PDB file of C-alpha atoms in Angstrom:
ATOM      1  CA  MET A   1     -57.224  81.575  46.868  1.00  0.00           C
ATOM      2  CA  ALA A   2     -56.268  78.115  48.073  1.00  0.00           C
ATOM      3  CA  ILE A   3     -58.501  75.838  50.129  1.00  0.00           C
ATOM      4  CA  LEU A   4     -57.289  73.878  53.155  1.00  0.00           C
ATOM      5  CA  SER A   5     -59.044  70.657  54.085  1.00  0.00           C
ATOM      6  CA  GLY A   6     -57.866  68.356  56.848  1.00  0.00           C
ATOM      7  CA  ARG A   7     -57.728  67.842  60.603  1.00  0.00           C
ATOM      8  CA  LYS A   8     -56.518  70.655  62.813  1.00  0.00           C
ATOM      9  CA  GLY A   9     -53.139  70.302  64.506  1.00  0.00           C
ATOM     10  CA  GLY A  10     -51.863  67.214  62.692  1.00  0.00           C
ATOM     11  CA  ARG A  11     -48.899  66.704  60.424  1.00  0.00           C
ATOM     12  CA  ALA A  12     -51.193  66.061  57.481  1.00  0.00           C
ATOM     13  CA  LEU A  13     -52.858  69.447  57.952  1.00  0.00           C
ATOM     14  CA  SER A  14     -49.480  71.160  58.119  1.00  0.00           C
ATOM     15  CA  ARG A  15     -48.577  69.571  54.784  1.00  0.00           C
ATOM     16  CA  ILE A  16     -51.791  70.945  53.302  1.00  0.00           C
ATOM     17  CA  ALA A  17     -51.059  74.423  54.630  1.00  0.00           C
ATOM     18  CA  VAL A  18     -47.561  74.368  53.129  1.00  0.00           C
ATOM     19  CA  ALA A  19     -48.817  73.294  49.726  1.00  0.00           C
ATOM     20  CA  ALA A  20     -51.721  75.733  49.770  1.00  0.00           C
ATOM     21  CA  ILE A  21     -49.497  78.687  50.675  1.00  0.00           C
ATOM     22  CA  ALA A  22     -47.074  77.759  47.913  1.00  0.00           C
ATOM     23  CA  ALA A  23     -50.000  77.474  45.506  1.00  0.00           C
ATOM     24  CA  ALA A  24     -51.290  80.900  46.487  1.00  0.00           C
ATOM     25  CA  LEU A  25     -47.851  82.420  46.021  1.00  0.00           C
ATOM     26  CA  VAL A  26     -47.379  80.828  42.624  1.00  0.00           C
ATOM     27  CA  GLY A  27     -50.772  82.117  41.549  1.00  0.00           C
ATOM     28  CA  THR A  28     -49.987  85.650  42.695  1.00  0.00           C
ATOM     29  CA  THR A  29     -46.547  85.832  41.156  1.00  0.00           C
ATOM     30  CA  ALA A  30     -47.990  84.551  37.898  1.00  0.00           C
ATOM     31  CA  GLY A  31     -50.374  87.494  37.877  1.00  0.00           C
ATOM     32  CA  ALA A  32     -53.526  85.426  38.426  1.00  0.00           C
ATOM     33  CA  ALA A  33     -56.294  86.412  40.825  1.00  0.00           C
ATOM     34  CA  SER A  34     -56.172  83.074  42.621  1.00  0.00           C
ATOM     35  CA  ALA A  35     -54.104  79.916  42.727  1.00  0.00           C
ATOM     36  CA  ASP A  36     -57.193  77.810  42.010  1.00  0.00           C
ATOM     37  CA  SER A  37     -57.400  79.290  38.505  1.00  0.00           C
ATOM     38  CA  THR A  38     -53.710  78.732  37.821  1.00  0.00           C
ATOM     39  CA  PRO A  39     -52.587  75.290  36.587  1.00  0.00           C
ATOM     40  CA  ALA A  40     -49.426  75.475  38.712  1.00  0.00           C
ATOM     41  CA  PRO A  41     -47.586  72.393  40.003  1.00  0.00           C
ATOM     42  CA  ALA A  42     -47.929  73.709  43.550  1.00  0.00           C
ATOM     43  CA  ALA A  43     -51.721  73.770  43.228  1.00  0.00           C
ATOM     44  CA  ALA A  44     -51.687  70.152  42.056  1.00  0.00           C
ATOM     45  CA  THR A  45     -49.491  69.251  45.024  1.00  0.00           C
ATOM     46  CA  ALA A  46     -51.962  70.939  47.376  1.00  0.00           C
ATOM     47  CA  ALA A  47     -54.840  68.907  45.932  1.00  0.00           C
ATOM     48  CA  GLN A  48     -52.836  65.698  46.326  1.00  0.00           C
ATOM     49  CA  LYS A  49     -52.035  66.483  49.954  1.00  0.00           C
ATOM     50  CA  VAL A  50     -55.713  67.145  50.653  1.00  0.00           C
ATOM     51  CA  ALA A  51     -56.595  63.738  49.228  1.00  0.00           C
ATOM     52  CA  GLN A  52     -53.883  62.035  51.266  1.00  0.00           C
ATOM     53  CA  ALA A  53     -55.061  63.732  54.469  1.00  0.00           C
ATOM     54  CA  LYS A  54     -58.645  62.490  54.328  1.00  0.00           C
ATOM     55  CA  GLY A  55     -59.462  60.287  57.274  1.00  0.00           C
ATOM     56  CA  LYS A  56     -56.092  60.721  58.962  1.00  0.00           C
ATOM     57  CA  GLN A  57     -56.015  61.425  62.676  1.00  0.00           C
ATOM     58  CA  SER A  58     -53.694  63.905  64.352  1.00  0.00           C
ATOM     59  CA  PRO A  59     -50.915  62.378  66.468  1.00  0.00           C
ATOM     60  CA  SER A  60     -51.631  62.367  70.198  1.00  0.00           C
ATOM     61  CA  ALA A  61     -50.357  65.390  72.090  1.00  0.00           C
ATOM     62  CA  GLN A  62     -47.375  64.967  74.380  1.00  0.00           C
ATOM     63  CA  LYS A  63     -47.690  65.613  78.095  1.00  0.00           C
ATOM     64  CA  ARG A  64     -47.555  69.321  78.913  1.00  0.00           C
ATOM     65  CA  ALA A  65     -47.948  71.578  81.931  1.00  0.00           C
ATOM     66  CA  PHE A  66     -51.485  72.877  82.403  1.00  0.00           C
ATOM     67  CA  ALA A  67     -52.723  75.900  84.288  1.00  0.00           C
ATOM     68  CA  ALA A  68     -54.265  75.081  87.665  1.00  0.00           C
ATOM     69  CA  GLY A  69     -57.904  74.056  87.326  1.00  0.00           C
ATOM     70  CA  SER A  70     -57.784  74.434  83.542  1.00  0.00           C
ATOM     71  CA  GLU A  71     -57.700  72.211  80.478  1.00  0.00           C
ATOM     72  CA  THR A  72     -55.633  74.845  78.670  1.00  0.00           C
ATOM     73  CA  PRO A  73     -51.824  74.432  78.661  1.00  0.00           C
ATOM     74  CA  ALA A  74     -49.976  76.899  80.878  1.00  0.00           C
ATOM     75  CA  ALA A  75     -47.961  78.048  77.849  1.00  0.00           C
ATOM     76  CA  GLU A  76     -48.110  77.604  74.101  1.00  0.00           C
ATOM     77  CA  THR A  77     -46.003  74.908  72.463  1.00  0.00           C
ATOM     78  CA  PHE A  78     -45.261  75.191  68.753  1.00  0.00           C
ATOM     79  CA  PRO A  79     -43.243  72.839  66.546  1.00  0.00           C
ATOM     80  CA  LEU A  80     -40.128  74.204  64.890  1.00  0.00           C
ATOM     81  CA  THR A  81     -40.733  74.678  61.174  1.00  0.00           C
ATOM     82  CA  ALA A  82     -37.760  75.205  58.870  1.00  0.00           C
ATOM     83  CA  ALA A  83     -37.166  75.589  55.131  1.00  0.00           C
ATOM     84  CA  ASP A  84     -33.843  74.699  53.541  1.00  0.00           C
ATOM     85  CA  GLY A  85     -32.081  76.350  50.616  1.00  0.00           C
ATOM     86  CA  SER A  86     -33.848  74.162  48.072  1.00  0.00           C
ATOM     87  CA  GLY A  87     -37.274  75.303  49.259  1.00  0.00           C
ATOM     88  CA  THR A  88     -38.230  72.115  51.098  1.00  0.00           C
ATOM     89  CA  VAL A  89     -39.960  72.790  54.409  1.00  0.00           C
ATOM     90  CA  TYR A  90     -39.917  70.497  57.441  1.00  0.00           C
ATOM     91  CA  MET A  91     -41.679  70.275  60.791  1.00  0.00           C
ATOM     92  CA  TYR A  92     -39.780  69.253  63.947  1.00  0.00           C
ATOM     93  CA  PRO A  93     -42.010  68.272  66.907  1.00  0.00           C
ATOM     94  CA  PRO A  94     -40.781  69.223  70.407  1.00  0.00           C
ATOM     95  CA  ASN A  95     -39.511  66.241  72.405  1.00  0.00           C
ATOM     96  CA  GLY A  96     -40.253  67.749  75.823  1.00  0.00           C
ATOM     97  CA  SER A  97     -36.578  68.260  76.695  1.00  0.00           C
ATOM     98  CA  GLY A  98     -35.898  71.396  74.688  1.00  0.00           C
ATOM     99  CA  GLY A  99     -34.943  69.498  71.549  1.00  0.00           C
ATOM    100  CA  PHE A 100     -36.918  68.057  68.683  1.00  0.00           C
ATOM    101  CA  GLY A 101     -38.015  64.690  67.356  1.00  0.00           C
ATOM    102  CA  ASP A 102     -37.695  63.268  63.863  1.00  0.00           C
ATOM    103  CA  ARG A 103     -38.498  65.783  61.186  1.00  0.00           C
ATOM    104  CA  GLN A 104     -41.446  65.483  58.843  1.00  0.00           C
ATOM    105  CA  ALA A 105     -41.158  66.815  55.288  1.00  0.00           C
ATOM    106  CA  LEU A 106     -44.129  69.072  54.571  1.00  0.00           C
ATOM    107  CA  GLY A 107     -43.587  70.159  50.992  1.00  0.00           C
ATOM    108  CA  ASN A 108     -41.586  72.214  48.520  1.00  0.00           C
ATOM    109  CA  GLY A 109     -41.736  75.612  46.861  1.00  0.00           C
ATOM    110  CA  TRP A 110     -40.775  77.758  49.843  1.00  0.00           C
ATOM    111  CA  ASN A 111     -38.073  79.605  47.879  1.00  0.00           C
ATOM    112  CA  VAL A 112     -40.775  82.227  47.293  1.00  0.00           C
ATOM    113  CA  ILE A 113     -41.362  82.768  51.033  1.00  0.00           C
ATOM    114  CA  SER A 114     -39.019  85.139  52.863  1.00  0.00           C
ATOM    115  CA  GLN A 115     -40.535  85.192  56.376  1.00  0.00           C
ATOM    116  CA  ALA A 116     -43.117  83.210  58.342  1.00  0.00           C
ATOM    117  CA  THR A 117     -44.578  83.099  61.838  1.00  0.00           C
ATOM    118  CA  GLN A 118     -47.050  80.959  63.777  1.00  0.00           C
ATOM    119  CA  VAL A 119     -50.002  82.190  65.857  1.00  0.00           C
ATOM    120  CA  ASP A 120     -52.463  80.752  68.364  1.00  0.00           C
ATOM    121  CA  ASN A 121     -55.577  82.876  67.985  1.00  0.00           C
ATOM    122  CA  ASN A 122     -57.962  80.735  70.032  1.00  0.00           C
ATOM    123  CA  LYS A 123     -55.533  80.424  72.966  1.00  0.00           C
ATOM    124  CA  ASP A 124     -55.610  76.639  73.267  1.00  0.00           C
ATOM    125  CA  GLY A 125     -51.813  76.407  73.335  1.00  0.00           C
ATOM    126  CA  VAL A 126     -51.488  75.103  69.760  1.00  0.00           C
ATOM    127  CA  ALA A 127     -50.658  77.017  66.580  1.00  0.00           C
ATOM    128  CA  ASP A 128     -53.831  77.520  64.547  1.00  0.00           C
ATOM    129  CA  ALA A 129     -52.584  79.769  61.729  1.00  0.00           C
ATOM    130  CA  TRP A 130     -49.499  80.982  59.879  1.00  0.00           C
ATOM    131  CA  TYR A 131     -48.595  84.352  58.436  1.00  0.00           C
ATOM    132  CA  THR A 132     -46.147  84.060  55.533  1.00  0.00           C
ATOM    133  CA  LEU A 133     -44.446  86.863  53.635  1.00  0.00           C
ATOM    134  CA  GLY A 134     -43.785  86.184  49.968  1.00  0.00           C
ATOM    135  CA  THR A 135     -40.840  87.494  48.000  1.00  0.00           C
ATOM    136  CA  ASN A 136     -43.491  89.342  45.962  1.00  0.00           C
ATOM    137  CA  GLY A 137     -44.215  91.535  49.014  1.00  0.00           C
ATOM    138  CA  HIS A 138     -47.610  89.962  49.745  1.00  0.00           C
ATOM    139  CA  LEU A 139     -48.562  88.732  53.203  1.00  0.00           C
ATOM    140  CA  TYR A 140     -50.633  85.545  53.470  1.00  0.00           C
ATOM    141  CA  PHE A 141     -52.808  84.277  56.309  1.00  0.00           C
ATOM    142  CA  ALA A 142     -53.249  80.501  56.486  1.00  0.00           C
ATOM    143  CA  PRO A 143     -55.659  79.210  59.158  1.00  0.00           C
ATOM    144  CA  LEU A 144     -54.943  75.604  60.134  1.00  0.00           C
ATOM    145  CA  GLU A 145     -58.612  74.688  60.115  1.00  0.00           C
ATOM    146  CA  GLU A 146     -60.809  72.376  58.086  1.00  0.00           C
ATOM    147  CA  ASN A 147     -61.995  73.836  54.771  1.00  0.00           C
ATOM    148  CA  SER A 148     -60.277  77.147  55.437  1.00  0.00           C
ATOM    149  CA  VAL A 149     -58.891  79.577  52.884  1.00  0.00           C
ATOM    150  CA  VAL A 150     -55.371  80.940  52.487  1.00  0.00           C
ATOM    151  CA  LYS A 151     -55.935  84.693  52.322  1.00  0.00           C
ATOM    152  CA  ASP A 152     -53.795  87.126  50.358  1.00  0.00           C
ATOM    153  CA  LEU A 153     -53.645  90.185  52.632  1.00  0.00           C
ATOM    154  CA  GLY A 154     -52.137  92.429  49.985  1.00  0.00           C
ATOM    155  CA  GLY A 155     -48.762  93.752  48.936  1.00  0.00           C
ATOM    156  CA  GLY A 156     -46.304  96.279  50.279  1.00  0.00           C
ATOM    157  CA  TRP A 157     -45.102  94.111  53.143  1.00  0.00           C
ATOM    158  CA  ASN A 158     -41.588  93.973  51.698  1.00  0.00           C
ATOM    159  CA  ALA A 159     -41.191  97.410  53.287  1.00  0.00           C
ATOM    160  CA  TYR A 160     -40.493  95.400  56.456  1.00  0.00           C
ATOM    161  CA  ASP A 161     -37.329  93.399  57.103  1.00  0.00           C
ATOM    162  CA  ARG A 162     -38.753  91.668  60.186  1.00  0.00           C
ATOM    163  CA  VAL A 163     -42.340  90.445  60.599  1.00  0.00           C
ATOM    164  CA  PHE A 164     -43.341  88.052  63.383  1.00  0.00           C
ATOM    165  CA  SER A 165     -45.842  87.409  66.148  1.00  0.00           C
ATOM    166  CA  PRO A 166     -44.717  87.213  69.793  1.00  0.00           C
ATOM    167  CA  GLY A 167     -48.331  86.595  70.840  1.00  0.00           C
ATOM    168  CA  ASP A 168     -51.077  88.909  72.047  1.00  0.00           C
ATOM    169  CA  LEU A 169     -49.599  92.361  72.667  1.00  0.00           C
ATOM    170  CA  GLY A 170     -52.705  94.527  72.580  1.00  0.00           C
ATOM    171  CA  GLY A 171     -55.036  92.770  75.004  1.00  0.00           C
ATOM    172  CA  ALA A 172     -57.462  91.447  72.370  1.00  0.00           C
ATOM    173  CA  PRO A 173     -57.930  87.679  71.980  1.00  0.00           C
ATOM    174  CA  ALA A 174     -55.936  87.227  68.752  1.00  0.00           C
ATOM    175  CA  ASP A 175     -52.153  87.201  68.353  1.00  0.00           C
ATOM    176  CA  ASP A 176     -50.673  90.385  66.914  1.00  0.00           C
ATOM    177  CA  LEU A 177     -47.846  91.135  64.480  1.00  0.00           C
ATOM    178  CA  LEU A 178     -44.730  93.221  64.974  1.00  0.00           C
ATOM    179  CA  ALA A 179     -43.126  94.649  61.846  1.00  0.00           C
ATOM    180  CA  ARG A 180     -39.895  96.630  61.563  1.00  0.00           C
ATOM    181  CA  ASP A 181     -39.494  98.777  58.480  1.00  0.00           C
ATOM    182  CA  LYS A 182     -36.192  99.319  56.707  1.00  0.00           C
ATOM    183  CA  SER A 183     -35.695 102.707  58.356  1.00  0.00           C
ATOM    184  CA  GLY A 184     -35.730 101.041  61.791  1.00  0.00           C
ATOM    185  CA  VAL A 185     -39.266 101.970  62.884  1.00  0.00           C
ATOM    186  CA  LEU A 186     -41.210  99.274  64.748  1.00  0.00           C
ATOM    187  CA  TRP A 187     -44.953  98.908  64.085  1.00  0.00           C
ATOM    188  CA  LEU A 188     -47.696  96.969  65.855  1.00  0.00           C
ATOM    189  CA  TYR A 189     -50.491  95.366  63.841  1.00  0.00           C
ATOM    190  CA  THR A 190     -53.259  94.433  66.265  1.00  0.00           C
ATOM    191  CA  ALA A 191     -54.902  91.368  64.754  1.00  0.00           C
ATOM    192  CA  LYS A 192     -58.561  90.390  64.679  1.00  0.00           C
ATOM    193  CA  GLY A 193     -57.875  86.673  64.211  1.00  0.00           C
ATOM    194  CA  ASP A 194     -59.195  86.402  60.662  1.00  0.00           C
ATOM    195  CA  GLY A 195     -56.221  87.857  58.811  1.00  0.00           C
ATOM    196  CA  SER A 196     -57.336  91.469  59.217  1.00  0.00           C
ATOM    197  CA  PHE A 197     -55.818  94.154  61.436  1.00  0.00           C
ATOM    198  CA  THR A 198     -56.619  97.475  62.996  1.00  0.00           C
ATOM    199  CA  PRO A 199     -54.533 100.364  61.567  1.00  0.00           C
ATOM    200  CA  PRO A 200     -50.845  99.913  62.474  1.00  0.00           C
ATOM    201  CA  VAL A 201     -49.468 101.721  65.512  1.00  0.00           C
ATOM    202  CA  LYS A 202     -46.006 103.275  65.365  1.00  0.00           C
ATOM    203  CA  LEU A 203     -44.060 102.101  68.412  1.00  0.00           C
ATOM    204  CA  GLY A 204     -40.890 104.055  67.810  1.00  0.00           C
ATOM    205  CA  ALA A 205     -37.714 104.496  65.800  1.00  0.00           C
ATOM    206  CA  GLY A 206     -34.206 103.214  66.474  1.00  0.00           C
ATOM    207  CA  TRP A 207     -34.944  99.511  66.134  1.00  0.00           C
ATOM    208  CA  GLY A 208     -32.560  99.276  63.195  1.00  0.00           C
ATOM    209  CA  VAL A 209     -29.701  98.737  65.662  1.00  0.00           C
ATOM    210  CA  MET A 210     -31.254  95.391  66.576  1.00  0.00           C
ATOM    211  CA  THR A 211     -29.851  92.501  64.562  1.00  0.00           C
ATOM    212  CA  LYS A 212     -32.468  90.087  65.892  1.00  0.00           C
ATOM    213  CA  ILE A 213     -35.953  90.458  67.379  1.00  0.00           C
ATOM    214  CA  ALA A 214     -37.748  87.324  68.570  1.00  0.00           C
ATOM    215  CA  GLY A 215     -39.784  85.728  71.335  1.00  0.00           C
ATOM    216  CA  ARG A 216     -43.006  83.862  71.869  1.00  0.00           C
ATOM    217  CA  GLY A 217     -45.269  84.266  74.863  1.00  0.00           C
ATOM    218  CA  ASP A 218     -44.632  85.287  78.459  1.00  0.00           C
ATOM    219  CA  MET A 219     -40.928  85.078  79.318  1.00  0.00           C
ATOM    220  CA  ASN A 220     -40.958  86.836  82.700  1.00  0.00           C
ATOM    221  CA  GLY A 221     -43.950  85.243  84.394  1.00  0.00           C
ATOM    222  CA  ASP A 222     -46.325  88.216  84.453  1.00  0.00           C
ATOM    223  CA  GLY A 223     -48.814  86.747  81.989  1.00  0.00           C
ATOM    224  CA  LYS A 224     -48.011  89.101  79.092  1.00  0.00           C
ATOM    225  CA  ALA A 225     -46.141  88.436  75.853  1.00  0.00           C
ATOM    226  CA  ASP A 226     -42.548  89.701  75.745  1.00  0.00           C
ATOM    227  CA  ILE A 227     -39.797  89.973  73.148  1.00  0.00           C
ATOM    228  CA  ILE A 228     -36.019  89.579  73.048  1.00  0.00           C
ATOM    229  CA  ALA A 229     -33.854  91.902  70.941  1.00  0.00           C
ATOM    230  CA  VAL A 230     -30.106  91.794  70.240  1.00  0.00           C
ATOM    231  CA  ASP A 231     -28.227  94.983  69.355  1.00  0.00           C
ATOM    232  CA  ASN A 232     -25.212  95.506  67.099  1.00  0.00           C
ATOM    233  CA  ALA A 233     -22.833  95.007  70.024  1.00  0.00           C
ATOM    234  CA  GLY A 234     -24.307  91.576  70.787  1.00  0.00           C
ATOM    235  CA  THR A 235     -26.130  92.670  73.932  1.00  0.00           C
ATOM    236  CA  GLY A 236     -29.439  90.949  74.571  1.00  0.00           C
ATOM    237  CA  TRP A 237     -32.446  92.866  75.886  1.00  0.00           C
ATOM    238  CA  LEU A 238     -35.774  91.716  77.286  1.00  0.00           C
ATOM    239  CA  TYR A 239     -38.713  93.988  76.456  1.00  0.00           C
ATOM    240  CA  PRO A 240     -41.488  93.068  78.919  1.00  0.00           C
ATOM    241  CA  GLY A 241     -45.024  93.236  77.604  1.00  0.00           C
ATOM    242  CA  THR A 242     -47.623  95.512  79.168  1.00  0.00           C
ATOM    243  CA  GLY A 243     -50.800  94.272  77.468  1.00  0.00           C
ATOM    244  CA  ASN A 244     -51.483  97.835  76.285  1.00  0.00           C
ATOM    245  CA  TRP A 245     -51.616  98.226  72.504  1.00  0.00           C
ATOM    246  CA  ALA A 246     -50.658 101.913  72.707  1.00  0.00           C
ATOM    247  CA  ALA A 247     -47.456 101.153  74.649  1.00  0.00           C
ATOM    248  CA  PRO A 248     -46.949  97.379  74.497  1.00  0.00           C
ATOM    249  CA  PHE A 249     -43.508  97.251  76.161  1.00  0.00           C
ATOM    250  CA  GLY A 250     -42.175  98.432  79.489  1.00  0.00           C
ATOM    251  CA  ASN A 251     -38.608  99.411  80.352  1.00  0.00           C
ATOM    252  CA  ARG A 252     -36.166  96.987  78.802  1.00  0.00           C
ATOM    253  CA  VAL A 253     -33.956  94.692  80.896  1.00  0.00           C
ATOM    254  CA  LYS A 254     -30.335  93.963  79.956  1.00  0.00           C
ATOM    255  CA  LEU A 255     -29.596  90.254  79.565  1.00  0.00           C
ATOM    256  CA  GLY A 256     -25.858  90.532  78.943  1.00  0.00           C
ATOM    257  CA  GLY A 257     -23.468  90.208  76.025  1.00  0.00           C
ATOM    258  CA  GLY A 258     -22.515  87.460  73.606  1.00  0.00           C
ATOM    259  CA  TRP A 259     -25.873  87.141  71.889  1.00  0.00           C
ATOM    260  CA  ASN A 260     -24.280  87.893  68.509  1.00  0.00           C
ATOM    261  CA  THR A 261     -23.138  84.265  68.656  1.00  0.00           C
ATOM    262  CA  TYR A 262     -26.504  83.493  67.088  1.00  0.00           C
ATOM    263  CA  ASN A 263     -27.607  84.249  63.552  1.00  0.00           C
ATOM    264  CA  THR A 264     -31.168  83.153  64.315  1.00  0.00           C
ATOM    265  CA  LEU A 265     -33.392  83.329  67.394  1.00  0.00           C
ATOM    266  CA  VAL A 266     -36.780  81.610  67.454  1.00  0.00           C
ATOM    267  CA  GLY A 267     -39.507  81.718  70.079  1.00  0.00           C
ATOM    268  CA  LEU A 268     -41.790  78.667  70.071  1.00  0.00           C
ATOM    269  CA  GLY A 269     -43.244  78.874  73.556  1.00  0.00           C
ATOM    270  CA  ASP A 270     -42.784  76.055  76.064  1.00  0.00           C
ATOM    271  CA  LEU A 271     -40.469  73.386  74.645  1.00  0.00           C
ATOM    272  CA  ASN A 272     -39.717  71.366  77.793  1.00  0.00           C
ATOM    273  CA  PHE A 273     -43.345  71.235  78.963  1.00  0.00           C
ATOM    274  CA  ASP A 274     -42.810  73.022  82.278  1.00  0.00           C
ATOM    275  CA  GLY A 275     -45.298  75.797  81.523  1.00  0.00           C
ATOM    276  CA  LYS A 276     -42.680  78.505  80.840  1.00  0.00           C
ATOM    277  CA  ALA A 277     -41.742  80.146  77.543  1.00  0.00           C
ATOM    278  CA  ASP A 278     -38.323  79.210  76.167  1.00  0.00           C
ATOM    279  CA  LEU A 279     -36.023  80.354  73.356  1.00  0.00           C
ATOM    280  CA  ILE A 280     -34.012  78.659  70.604  1.00  0.00           C
ATOM    281  CA  GLY A 281     -30.803  80.040  69.073  1.00  0.00           C
ATOM    282  CA  ARG A 282     -28.743  78.861  66.104  1.00  0.00           C
ATOM    283  CA  ASP A 283     -25.034  79.692  66.009  1.00  0.00           C
ATOM    284  CA  ALA A 284     -22.793  80.260  62.982  1.00  0.00           C
ATOM    285  CA  ASP A 285     -21.628  76.627  63.001  1.00  0.00           C
ATOM    286  CA  GLY A 286     -25.192  75.344  62.771  1.00  0.00           C
ATOM    287  CA  GLY A 287     -25.448  74.400  66.438  1.00  0.00           C
ATOM    288  CA  LEU A 288     -28.905  74.649  67.984  1.00  0.00           C
ATOM    289  CA  TRP A 289     -29.171  75.893  71.575  1.00  0.00           C
ATOM    290  CA  PHE A 290     -32.088  75.697  73.984  1.00  0.00           C
ATOM    291  CA  TYR A 291     -32.654  78.424  76.585  1.00  0.00           C
ATOM    292  CA  PRO A 292     -35.125  77.086  79.184  1.00  0.00           C
ATOM    293  CA  GLY A 293     -37.339  79.800  80.607  1.00  0.00           C
ATOM    294  CA  THR A 294     -37.471  80.615  84.308  1.00  0.00           C
ATOM    295  CA  GLY A 295     -40.781  82.486  84.247  1.00  0.00           C
ATOM    296  CA  THR A 296     -39.461  85.066  86.709  1.00  0.00           C
ATOM    297  CA  THR A 297     -39.345  88.863  86.714  1.00  0.00           C
ATOM    298  CA  ASN A 298     -35.908  89.122  88.345  1.00  0.00           C
ATOM    299  CA  GLY A 299     -34.120  89.989  85.093  1.00  0.00           C
ATOM    300  CA  ALA A 300     -32.971  86.419  84.404  1.00  0.00           C
ATOM    301  CA  PRO A 301     -35.620  84.935  82.104  1.00  0.00           C
ATOM    302  CA  PHE A 302     -33.500  81.914  81.115  1.00  0.00           C
ATOM    303  CA  LYS A 303     -31.496  79.172  82.756  1.00  0.00           C
ATOM    304  CA  ASP A 304     -28.149  78.011  81.355  1.00  0.00           C
ATOM    305  CA  ARG A 305     -28.342  77.103  77.697  1.00  0.00           C
ATOM    306  CA  VAL A 306     -28.255  73.491  76.479  1.00  0.00           C
ATOM    307  CA  LYS A 307     -27.057  72.347  73.067  1.00  0.00           C
ATOM    308  CA  VAL A 308     -29.804  70.325  71.386  1.00  0.00           C
ATOM    309  CA  GLY A 309     -28.593  69.864  67.822  1.00  0.00           C
ATOM    310  CA  THR A 310     -26.044  70.375  65.057  1.00  0.00           C
ATOM    311  CA  GLY A 311     -26.181  70.802  61.289  1.00  0.00           C
ATOM    312  CA  TRP A 312     -28.858  73.480  61.268  1.00  0.00           C
ATOM    313  CA  ASN A 313     -26.905  75.913  59.072  1.00  0.00           C
ATOM    314  CA  GLY A 314     -28.600  74.366  56.040  1.00  0.00           C
ATOM    315  CA  MET A 315     -31.882  76.007  57.008  1.00  0.00           C
ATOM    316  CA  ARG A 316     -32.665  79.334  55.342  1.00  0.00           C
ATOM    317  CA  LEU A 317     -35.853  80.027  57.294  1.00  0.00           C
ATOM    318  CA  MET A 318     -36.815  78.926  60.820  1.00  0.00           C
ATOM    319  CA  PHE A 319     -40.052  79.769  62.632  1.00  0.00           C
TER     320      PHE A 319
END
C-alpha cells in the first residue's frame, strides 16, 4: 500500500495522491503485495512529492455560494482532473465562470489507469477521495487526507465499462458508486466512506444503449443527486435521484437531442459558484462546453451552453 502525507485540499496533496496511486498500481501489476515493497520509479516519485509537500499551505478557496445559515457550500465544487495520452495527469481549478484556470501538472504513470472519479464523503463541498480503476481490473481508494493509505479494493472491476460517483444516492453520508457491466446492467455500490461497500444492488438492465452516463450532485434542485445519460440516438435524459438505495432514480426526463456531439461528459458540481450543479462536455474537435445548472425541476436543468476551451482532444481521461 502507498502512504499519503500532506495537507488536505491543496495542489501538493493532489500530486501526492497521483504518485501514490501510480505506485500502488505498479506494485500490483508487478505481482507484489504492496507498492512500498517494490522498488518502482513511481514509488520513488511518491516519496519525493511527499518531501516537497511538507510545510506547504493549500491555496485559498475561491468565493462560492453557501447554504443559508451554513458554513457549508450550497453545492460541491471539484477541479477538473485530466490525463493525456502519455500518462501525465493535470489539475484544472475552476475559475468561477464555468471555465478553468492554469493547469497544474500532478504526475505521470496514469497509462495504467482506465477510469477515475472524485468523491466528497464528509460533505464539506470539496473532494476528499478518489476511486481509480486500474487496467489490471483493481479498484483503488485514495483518501486525500494526511497520512492516509491508498487501498487496493480488489480485482474484477474490469467487468464494468463505466464506474463513477454522482454523489450520495442511498441516503447514507458517503458518496456511492454506479457501475455498468458489459452486458448493460447498472449496479449501485453504497459506500461506507472508507473504501468499503455494502453488497451491490442491481438497478436494472438496458443501460448498454447509453453511450455516456455522468453527473455530479443535485441537478434539479430537490436536494438529491441525479445523473445524465445519453442514448445511441443522441438523446439526453435526466434521471432524478430519490435518495432511496433500493430505487435511486425516479422517472427519467427527456432533455432533447444532439447530445452525441460530445464524446465525454463530466460532472464536477458547481463550477460558476452559484450553488447549482453544472455539467461539462467535450466535443469531437476538442472543444469544451459549460452547461450552467438551473437548479429547477421543470425539466430544463441547464441554461444555454457556453464554450470555455479548445484543444481538449489530447486528454484520454477526464474526471
